[in-house]
Each structure stands twice: as C-alpha cells, then as structure tokens.
PDB file of C-alpha atoms and ligand atoms in Angstrom:
ATOM      1  CA  MET A   1      30.744  23.185 236.677  1.00  0.00           C
ATOM      2  CA  PRO A   2      33.608  25.330 236.904  1.00  0.00           C
ATOM      3  CA  LEU A   3      35.664  24.875 240.230  1.00  0.00           C
ATOM      4  CA  GLU A   4      35.126  27.829 242.580  1.00  0.00           C
ATOM      5  CA  GLN A   5      37.210  29.546 245.078  1.00  0.00           C
ATOM      6  CA  LYS A   6      36.572  28.414 248.910  1.00  0.00           C
ATOM      7  CA  PRO A   7      35.552  31.108 250.559  1.00  0.00           C
ATOM      8  CA  LEU A   8      38.124  32.698 253.214  1.00  0.00           C
ATOM      9  CA  GLY A   9      35.688  32.521 256.053  1.00  0.00           C
ATOM     10  CA  PHE A  10      37.367  35.454 257.909  1.00  0.00           C
ATOM     11  CA  ASP A  11      38.928  38.912 257.069  1.00  0.00           C
ATOM     12  CA  SER A  12      41.952  39.135 255.409  1.00  0.00           C
ATOM     13  CA  ALA A  13      43.381  41.095 258.483  1.00  0.00           C
ATOM     14  CA  ALA A  14      42.260  38.656 260.774  1.00  0.00           C
ATOM     15  CA  LEU A  15      45.507  36.611 261.186  1.00  0.00           C
ATOM     16  CA  GLU A  16      47.474  39.796 261.868  1.00  0.00           C
ATOM     17  CA  PRO A  17      50.211  39.813 263.347  1.00  0.00           C
ATOM     18  CA  SER A  18      51.378  36.424 262.441  1.00  0.00           C
ATOM     19  CA  ILE A  19      50.275  36.935 258.600  1.00  0.00           C
ATOM     20  CA  ASP A  20      49.661  40.209 257.456  1.00  0.00           C
ATOM     21  CA  LYS A  21      46.593  41.633 255.770  1.00  0.00           C
ATOM     22  CA  GLN A  22      48.459  42.628 252.404  1.00  0.00           C
ATOM     23  CA  THR A  23      49.735  39.062 252.106  1.00  0.00           C
ATOM     24  CA  MET A  24      46.453  37.327 252.634  1.00  0.00           C
ATOM     25  CA  GLU A  25      44.778  39.804 250.209  1.00  0.00           C
ATOM     26  CA  ILE A  26      47.216  38.809 247.310  1.00  0.00           C
ATOM     27  CA  HIS A  27      47.699  35.399 248.349  1.00  0.00           C
ATOM     28  CA  TYR A  28      43.941  34.468 248.354  1.00  0.00           C
ATOM     29  CA  GLY A  29      42.740  37.332 245.628  1.00  0.00           C
ATOM     30  CA  LYS A  30      45.559  36.735 243.232  1.00  0.00           C
ATOM     31  CA  HIS A  31      47.526  33.625 243.738  1.00  0.00           C
ATOM     32  CA  TYR A  32      44.696  31.322 244.604  1.00  0.00           C
ATOM     33  CA  ALA A  33      42.481  32.966 242.143  1.00  0.00           C
ATOM     34  CA  ALA A  34      44.794  32.219 239.503  1.00  0.00           C
ATOM     35  CA  TYR A  35      45.213  28.556 240.402  1.00  0.00           C
ATOM     36  CA  VAL A  36      41.513  28.245 240.387  1.00  0.00           C
ATOM     37  CA  ASN A  37      41.124  29.979 237.093  1.00  0.00           C
ATOM     38  CA  ASN A  38      44.248  28.159 235.332  1.00  0.00           C
ATOM     39  CA  TYR A  39      42.481  24.867 236.291  1.00  0.00           C
ATOM     40  CA  ASN A  40      39.281  25.537 234.911  1.00  0.00           C
ATOM     41  CA  ASP A  41      40.868  26.726 231.475  1.00  0.00           C
ATOM     42  CA  ALA A  42      42.912  23.527 231.451  1.00  0.00           C
ATOM     43  CA  VAL A  43      40.210  21.441 232.096  1.00  0.00           C
ATOM     44  CA  LYS A  44      38.221  22.658 229.115  1.00  0.00           C
ATOM     45  CA  LYS A  45      40.528  20.465 227.055  1.00  0.00           C
ATOM     46  CA  GLN A  46      39.150  17.350 229.138  1.00  0.00           C
ATOM     47  CA  PRO A  47      35.358  18.168 229.615  1.00  0.00           C
ATOM     48  CA  GLU A  48      34.560  14.884 231.750  1.00  0.00           C
ATOM     49  CA  LEU A  49      36.952  16.279 234.450  1.00  0.00           C
ATOM     50  CA  ASP A  50      34.443  19.284 234.919  1.00  0.00           C
ATOM     51  CA  GLY A  51      32.954  19.010 238.312  1.00  0.00           C
ATOM     52  CA  LYS A  52      34.952  16.056 239.418  1.00  0.00           C
ATOM     53  CA  PRO A  53      36.149  16.635 242.962  1.00  0.00           C
ATOM     54  CA  LEU A  54      39.729  17.677 242.776  1.00  0.00           C
ATOM     55  CA  HIS A  55      40.873  14.752 245.045  1.00  0.00           C
ATOM     56  CA  GLU A  56      39.796  12.304 242.578  1.00  0.00           C
ATOM     57  CA  VAL A  57      41.352  14.341 239.575  1.00  0.00           C
ATOM     58  CA  LEU A  58      44.721  14.466 241.409  1.00  0.00           C
ATOM     59  CA  ALA A  59      44.843  10.821 242.719  1.00  0.00           C
ATOM     60  CA  LYS A  60      47.528   8.725 241.587  1.00  0.00           C
ATOM     61  CA  ASP A  61      49.809  11.621 240.284  1.00  0.00           C
ATOM     62  CA  CYS A  62      46.693  12.861 238.219  1.00  0.00           C
ATOM     63  CA  ALA A  63      46.099   9.252 236.456  1.00  0.00           C
ATOM     64  CA  MET A  64      42.689  10.349 234.951  1.00  0.00           C
ATOM     65  CA  VAL A  65      44.193  13.167 233.370  1.00  0.00           C
ATOM     66  CA  LYS A  66      45.398  13.383 229.712  1.00  0.00           C
ATOM     67  CA  GLU A  67      48.888  14.176 228.926  1.00  0.00           C
ATOM     68  CA  GLU A  68      48.171  17.299 227.153  1.00  0.00           C
ATOM     69  CA  ILE A  69      47.164  19.139 230.270  1.00  0.00           C
ATOM     70  CA  LYS A  70      48.638  17.063 232.961  1.00  0.00           C
ATOM     71  CA  THR A  71      51.162  19.503 234.204  1.00  0.00           C
ATOM     72  CA  ALA A  72      48.498  22.303 234.012  1.00  0.00           C
ATOM     73  CA  VAL A  73      46.345  20.276 236.275  1.00  0.00           C
ATOM     74  CA  ARG A  74      48.840  19.085 238.398  1.00  0.00           C
ATOM     75  CA  ASN A  75      50.119  22.590 239.050  1.00  0.00           C
ATOM     76  CA  ASN A  76      46.931  24.488 239.174  1.00  0.00           C
ATOM     77  CA  GLY A  77      44.722  21.724 240.379  1.00  0.00           C
ATOM     78  CA  GLY A  78      47.217  21.031 243.216  1.00  0.00           C
ATOM     79  CA  GLY A  79      47.353  24.874 243.907  1.00  0.00           C
ATOM     80  CA  ALA A  80      43.825  25.158 244.106  1.00  0.00           C
ATOM     81  CA  HIS A  81      43.418  22.001 246.535  1.00  0.00           C
ATOM     82  CA  ASN A  82      46.291  22.772 248.520  1.00  0.00           C
ATOM     83  CA  HIS A  83      45.182  26.324 249.089  1.00  0.00           C
ATOM     84  CA  ALA A  84      41.611  25.494 250.039  1.00  0.00           C
ATOM     85  CA  LEU A  85      43.068  23.527 252.851  1.00  0.00           C
ATOM     86  CA  PHE A  86      45.435  26.191 253.910  1.00  0.00           C
ATOM     87  CA  TRP A  87      42.504  28.634 254.279  1.00  0.00           C
ATOM     88  CA  GLU A  88      40.494  26.222 256.217  1.00  0.00           C
ATOM     89  CA  ILE A  89      43.205  25.456 258.777  1.00  0.00           C
ATOM     90  CA  LEU A  90      43.910  28.898 259.561  1.00  0.00           C
ATOM     91  CA  ASN A  91      42.321  30.232 262.869  1.00  0.00           C
ATOM     92  CA  PRO A  92      41.671  34.075 263.379  1.00  0.00           C
ATOM     93  CA  ALA A  93      41.088  33.228 266.822  1.00  0.00           C
ATOM     94  CA  GLY A  94      44.294  31.327 267.505  1.00  0.00           C
ATOM     95  CA  LYS A  95      46.440  31.878 270.239  1.00  0.00           C
ATOM     96  CA  PRO A  96      50.573  31.360 270.755  1.00  0.00           C
ATOM     97  CA  GLY A  97      51.163  28.050 272.388  1.00  0.00           C
ATOM     98  CA  ALA A  98      48.085  26.329 271.048  1.00  0.00           C
ATOM     99  CA  GLU A  99      48.301  22.561 270.766  1.00  0.00           C
ATOM    100  CA  PRO A 100      46.595  19.787 268.859  1.00  0.00           C
ATOM    101  CA  VAL A 101      43.262  18.357 270.348  1.00  0.00           C
ATOM    102  CA  GLY A 102      41.442  15.289 270.386  1.00  0.00           C
ATOM    103  CA  LYS A 103      42.365  12.100 268.551  1.00  0.00           C
ATOM    104  CA  LEU A 104      44.721  14.089 266.496  1.00  0.00           C
ATOM    105  CA  ALA A 105      46.681  14.895 269.574  1.00  0.00           C
ATOM    106  CA  ASP A 106      46.708  11.384 270.690  1.00  0.00           C
ATOM    107  CA  ALA A 107      47.717  10.189 267.293  1.00  0.00           C
ATOM    108  CA  ILE A 108      50.879  13.069 267.111  1.00  0.00           C
ATOM    109  CA  LYS A 109      51.801  11.382 270.549  1.00  0.00           C
ATOM    110  CA  ARG A 110      51.737   7.914 269.330  1.00  0.00           C
ATOM    111  CA  ASP A 111      53.557   8.645 266.222  1.00  0.00           C
ATOM    112  CA  PHE A 112      55.916  11.237 267.222  1.00  0.00           C
ATOM    113  CA  GLY A 113      56.416  10.995 270.800  1.00  0.00           C
ATOM    114  CA  GLY A 114      54.661  14.316 271.489  1.00  0.00           C
ATOM    115  CA  PHE A 115      53.805  17.729 270.137  1.00  0.00           C
ATOM    116  CA  ALA A 116      57.404  19.167 270.665  1.00  0.00           C
ATOM    117  CA  GLN A 117      58.790  16.366 268.395  1.00  0.00           C
ATOM    118  CA  PHE A 118      56.440  16.808 265.787  1.00  0.00           C
ATOM    119  CA  LYS A 119      56.836  20.558 265.556  1.00  0.00           C
ATOM    120  CA  GLU A 120      60.441  20.042 265.145  1.00  0.00           C
ATOM    121  CA  LYS A 121      60.119  17.613 262.352  1.00  0.00           C
ATOM    122  CA  PHE A 122      57.452  19.657 260.688  1.00  0.00           C
ATOM    123  CA  GLU A 123      59.585  22.970 261.047  1.00  0.00           C
ATOM    124  CA  ALA A 124      62.660  21.000 259.536  1.00  0.00           C
ATOM    125  CA  ALA A 125      60.697  19.862 256.493  1.00  0.00           C
ATOM    126  CA  ALA A 126      59.314  23.402 256.238  1.00  0.00           C
ATOM    127  CA  LYS A 127      62.770  25.162 256.276  1.00  0.00           C
ATOM    128  CA  THR A 128      64.529  22.813 253.993  1.00  0.00           C
ATOM    129  CA  ARG A 129      62.095  22.672 251.366  1.00  0.00           C
ATOM    130  CA  PHE A 130      64.137  24.157 248.550  1.00  0.00           C
ATOM    131  CA  GLY A 131      62.374  26.900 246.437  1.00  0.00           C
ATOM    132  CA  SER A 132      58.723  26.702 246.568  1.00  0.00           C
ATOM    133  CA  GLY A 133      56.587  23.994 248.197  1.00  0.00           C
ATOM    134  CA  TRP A 134      54.732  22.806 251.068  1.00  0.00           C
ATOM    135  CA  ALA A 135      55.168  21.204 254.377  1.00  0.00           C
ATOM    136  CA  TRP A 136      52.676  18.495 255.555  1.00  0.00           C
ATOM    137  CA  LEU A 137      51.209  16.303 258.161  1.00  0.00           C
ATOM    138  CA  ILE A 138      49.999  13.422 256.495  1.00  0.00           C
ATOM    139  CA  LYS A 139      48.106  10.369 257.489  1.00  0.00           C
ATOM    140  CA  LYS A 140      49.334   7.400 255.255  1.00  0.00           C
ATOM    141  CA  GLY A 141      48.014   4.148 256.060  1.00  0.00           C
ATOM    142  CA  ASP A 142      47.504   4.244 259.535  1.00  0.00           C
ATOM    143  CA  LYS A 143      50.101   6.517 260.484  1.00  0.00           C
ATOM    144  CA  LEU A 144      50.917  10.209 260.695  1.00  0.00           C
ATOM    145  CA  GLU A 145      53.927  11.539 259.007  1.00  0.00           C
ATOM    146  CA  VAL A 146      55.686  14.767 258.072  1.00  0.00           C
ATOM    147  CA  ILE A 147      56.834  15.227 254.388  1.00  0.00           C
ATOM    148  CA  SER A 148      57.224  18.239 252.214  1.00  0.00           C
ATOM    149  CA  THR A 149      56.290  18.464 248.505  1.00  0.00           C
ATOM    150  CA  ALA A 150      57.739  21.006 245.694  1.00  0.00           C
ATOM    151  CA  ASN A 151      55.731  23.249 243.831  1.00  0.00           C
ATOM    152  CA  GLN A 152      51.969  22.692 244.238  1.00  0.00           C
ATOM    153  CA  ASP A 153      52.262  18.890 244.645  1.00  0.00           C
ATOM    154  CA  SER A 154      49.607  17.463 247.183  1.00  0.00           C
ATOM    155  CA  PRO A 155      49.966  14.440 249.285  1.00  0.00           C
ATOM    156  CA  ILE A 156      47.024  13.176 247.526  1.00  0.00           C
ATOM    157  CA  MET A 157      49.108  12.549 244.388  1.00  0.00           C
ATOM    158  CA  GLN A 158      50.932   9.935 246.526  1.00  0.00           C
ATOM    159  CA  GLY A 159      48.058   8.328 248.201  1.00  0.00           C
ATOM    160  CA  ALA A 160      48.396  10.170 251.535  1.00  0.00           C
ATOM    161  CA  PHE A 161      45.838  12.457 253.015  1.00  0.00           C
ATOM    162  CA  PRO A 162      46.929  15.958 253.902  1.00  0.00           C
ATOM    163  CA  VAL A 163      45.805  17.028 257.650  1.00  0.00           C
ATOM    164  CA  ILE A 164      47.463  20.276 257.687  1.00  0.00           C
ATOM    165  CA  GLY A 165      49.921  21.970 255.257  1.00  0.00           C
ATOM    166  CA  LEU A 166      52.105  25.029 255.366  1.00  0.00           C
ATOM    167  CA  ASP A 167      52.604  26.954 252.345  1.00  0.00           C
ATOM    168  CA  VAL A 168      56.401  27.771 252.077  1.00  0.00           C
ATOM    169  CA  TRP A 169      56.344  29.636 248.685  1.00  0.00           C
ATOM    170  CA  GLU A 170      57.737  32.899 249.151  1.00  0.00           C
ATOM    171  CA  HIS A 171      54.294  34.663 248.109  1.00  0.00           C
ATOM    172  CA  ALA A 172      53.079  33.282 251.183  1.00  0.00           C
ATOM    173  CA  TYR A 173      55.417  35.322 253.456  1.00  0.00           C
ATOM    174  CA  TYR A 174      57.862  37.606 251.474  1.00  0.00           C
ATOM    175  CA  LEU A 175      55.918  40.861 252.111  1.00  0.00           C
ATOM    176  CA  LYS A 176      56.496  40.635 255.782  1.00  0.00           C
ATOM    177  CA  TYR A 177      59.082  38.109 256.479  1.00  0.00           C
ATOM    178  CA  GLN A 178      61.160  38.758 253.378  1.00  0.00           C
ATOM    179  CA  ASN A 179      63.992  36.007 253.472  1.00  0.00           C
ATOM    180  CA  ARG A 180      63.205  34.877 257.118  1.00  0.00           C
ATOM    181  CA  ARG A 181      61.199  31.795 256.491  1.00  0.00           C
ATOM    182  CA  PRO A 182      61.747  30.355 259.872  1.00  0.00           C
ATOM    183  CA  ASP A 183      60.040  33.516 261.407  1.00  0.00           C
ATOM    184  CA  TYR A 184      57.005  32.808 259.112  1.00  0.00           C
ATOM    185  CA  ILE A 185      57.081  29.377 260.257  1.00  0.00           C
ATOM    186  CA  THR A 186      57.258  30.213 264.001  1.00  0.00           C
ATOM    187  CA  ALA A 187      54.357  32.647 263.697  1.00  0.00           C
ATOM    188  CA  TRP A 188      52.168  30.461 261.582  1.00  0.00           C
ATOM    189  CA  TRP A 189      51.619  27.804 264.582  1.00  0.00           C
ATOM    190  CA  ASN A 190      50.037  30.906 266.221  1.00  0.00           C
ATOM    191  CA  VAL A 191      47.077  30.389 263.721  1.00  0.00           C
ATOM    192  CA  VAL A 192      46.500  26.854 263.049  1.00  0.00           C
ATOM    193  CA  ASN A 193      43.192  25.733 263.814  1.00  0.00           C
ATOM    194  CA  TRP A 194      43.742  22.615 265.755  1.00  0.00           C
ATOM    195  CA  LYS A 195      39.894  21.878 265.735  1.00  0.00           C
ATOM    196  CA  VAL A 196      39.703  21.784 262.187  1.00  0.00           C
ATOM    197  CA  ALA A 197      42.890  19.997 262.043  1.00  0.00           C
ATOM    198  CA  ASP A 198      41.140  17.207 264.196  1.00  0.00           C
ATOM    199  CA  ASP A 199      38.091  17.116 262.101  1.00  0.00           C
ATOM    200  CA  ARG A 200      40.000  16.627 259.210  1.00  0.00           C
ATOM    201  CA  PHE A 201      42.226  13.852 260.799  1.00  0.00           C
ATOM    202  CA  GLY A 202      38.798  12.168 261.647  1.00  0.00           C
ATOM    203  CA  ARG A 203      37.884  12.289 258.050  1.00  0.00           C
ATOM    204  CA  ALA A 204      41.178  10.749 256.716  1.00  0.00           C
ATOM    205  CA  LYS A 205      40.930   7.812 254.853  1.00  0.00           C
TER     206      LYS A 205
HETATM  207 MN1  LIG B 301      50.440  30.077 248.152  1.00  0.00          MN
END
C-alpha cells in the first residue's frame, strides 16, 4: 500500500498572517506531494518496504534500505515524515505568546531552564542552519535537546524522537518573507500547537 499524504486538517488560509495561504497551498500541495510520490516511486525498487511505517524505514540512517534507493528514500521518506509532523503541530487557533503545556512544559523547564531559554536555542538553530533544513526539539534518551538537520534528514535517523520541528527551507517562507528567515521563525511561534506537542512528547520513546 503506497504512502499517502497526511490530511492537512485545516484550511490553507487558516494560519494567516503567520504563514500565508499561497505558501501553504504550494508547500502542502506541491512540495509535500512530491516527497510522498517520489518515496512511493523509490520503494517500488524494494517492495518489502511497501507499507512499512516510515519511522522504521528511516531508523539508523535508513539501515534497512538497499543502497540503490537509499538517497531517494532518505530525501523523500525524510521529507514525507518531516512534513507530516509539521502539519500536525501547526495550530490555526494559535495565539501570539502561547507557551508549552503539560509535561512538555515541565521537561522544557527542567532541561533548558525555561521556555525563553529553549526558544532562544531553537531560534539560533533555525537561523544558523545553512541552506535547507530543519530545526528540532527532540527527545533523546531521557532528555530534551535542540538540534538542526540538513536537507530532509529526520532526527529519527539518529535515534531521536522529534517533538516539534520547523521547516526552514526557503519554500516554507520565501513568498511572504523572502530573505527574512528570522521574521518567519518569529511568526511561526504564533501557530505552534502546544497541546499536540505535549501529546507527541507523551508518545516519545
Ligand atoms: Mn517543506
């Protein structure tokens, strides 16, 4: 069974003004669709991967994937997985100033000292990721950490659980923010779904 696109769950204009409608339409309908389609194409060359959960396929730098399709699976399977997470943690009802909730809030306080300190670290990771990639809040072992990855690499590839992630590819912001990645990062906090982030944290292994 081929991988399917995760439904967006809200209207593409619902994140305005933080993330604009046209960006969401192209991001979801073109970029994300391409990752899913290209992943399905690649997997045709290794049929036993068909229907396997992506997080298993991506684990340990795609250890179960044969050499011939490893790069395609890494890029497109990673892209499919990262974007599914990205849609999940966006909140059309988000408000400026929203902060983490529940056990995640406690863990952020424990591991970073507080939300402000975490936010500073996360923004630095997002701003300094050269070229295309992602900034992440991950759970690794018992601790939360902030990292960034290049391209469509997922924290899952290095044995970490992604709690939230921010897409800093230009396709995620260029139409509205052009070269102003920091402004996009600032606006993105307004639409993070902290309830979902806390649920994800609760599921982290
Ligand atoms: Mn993207």
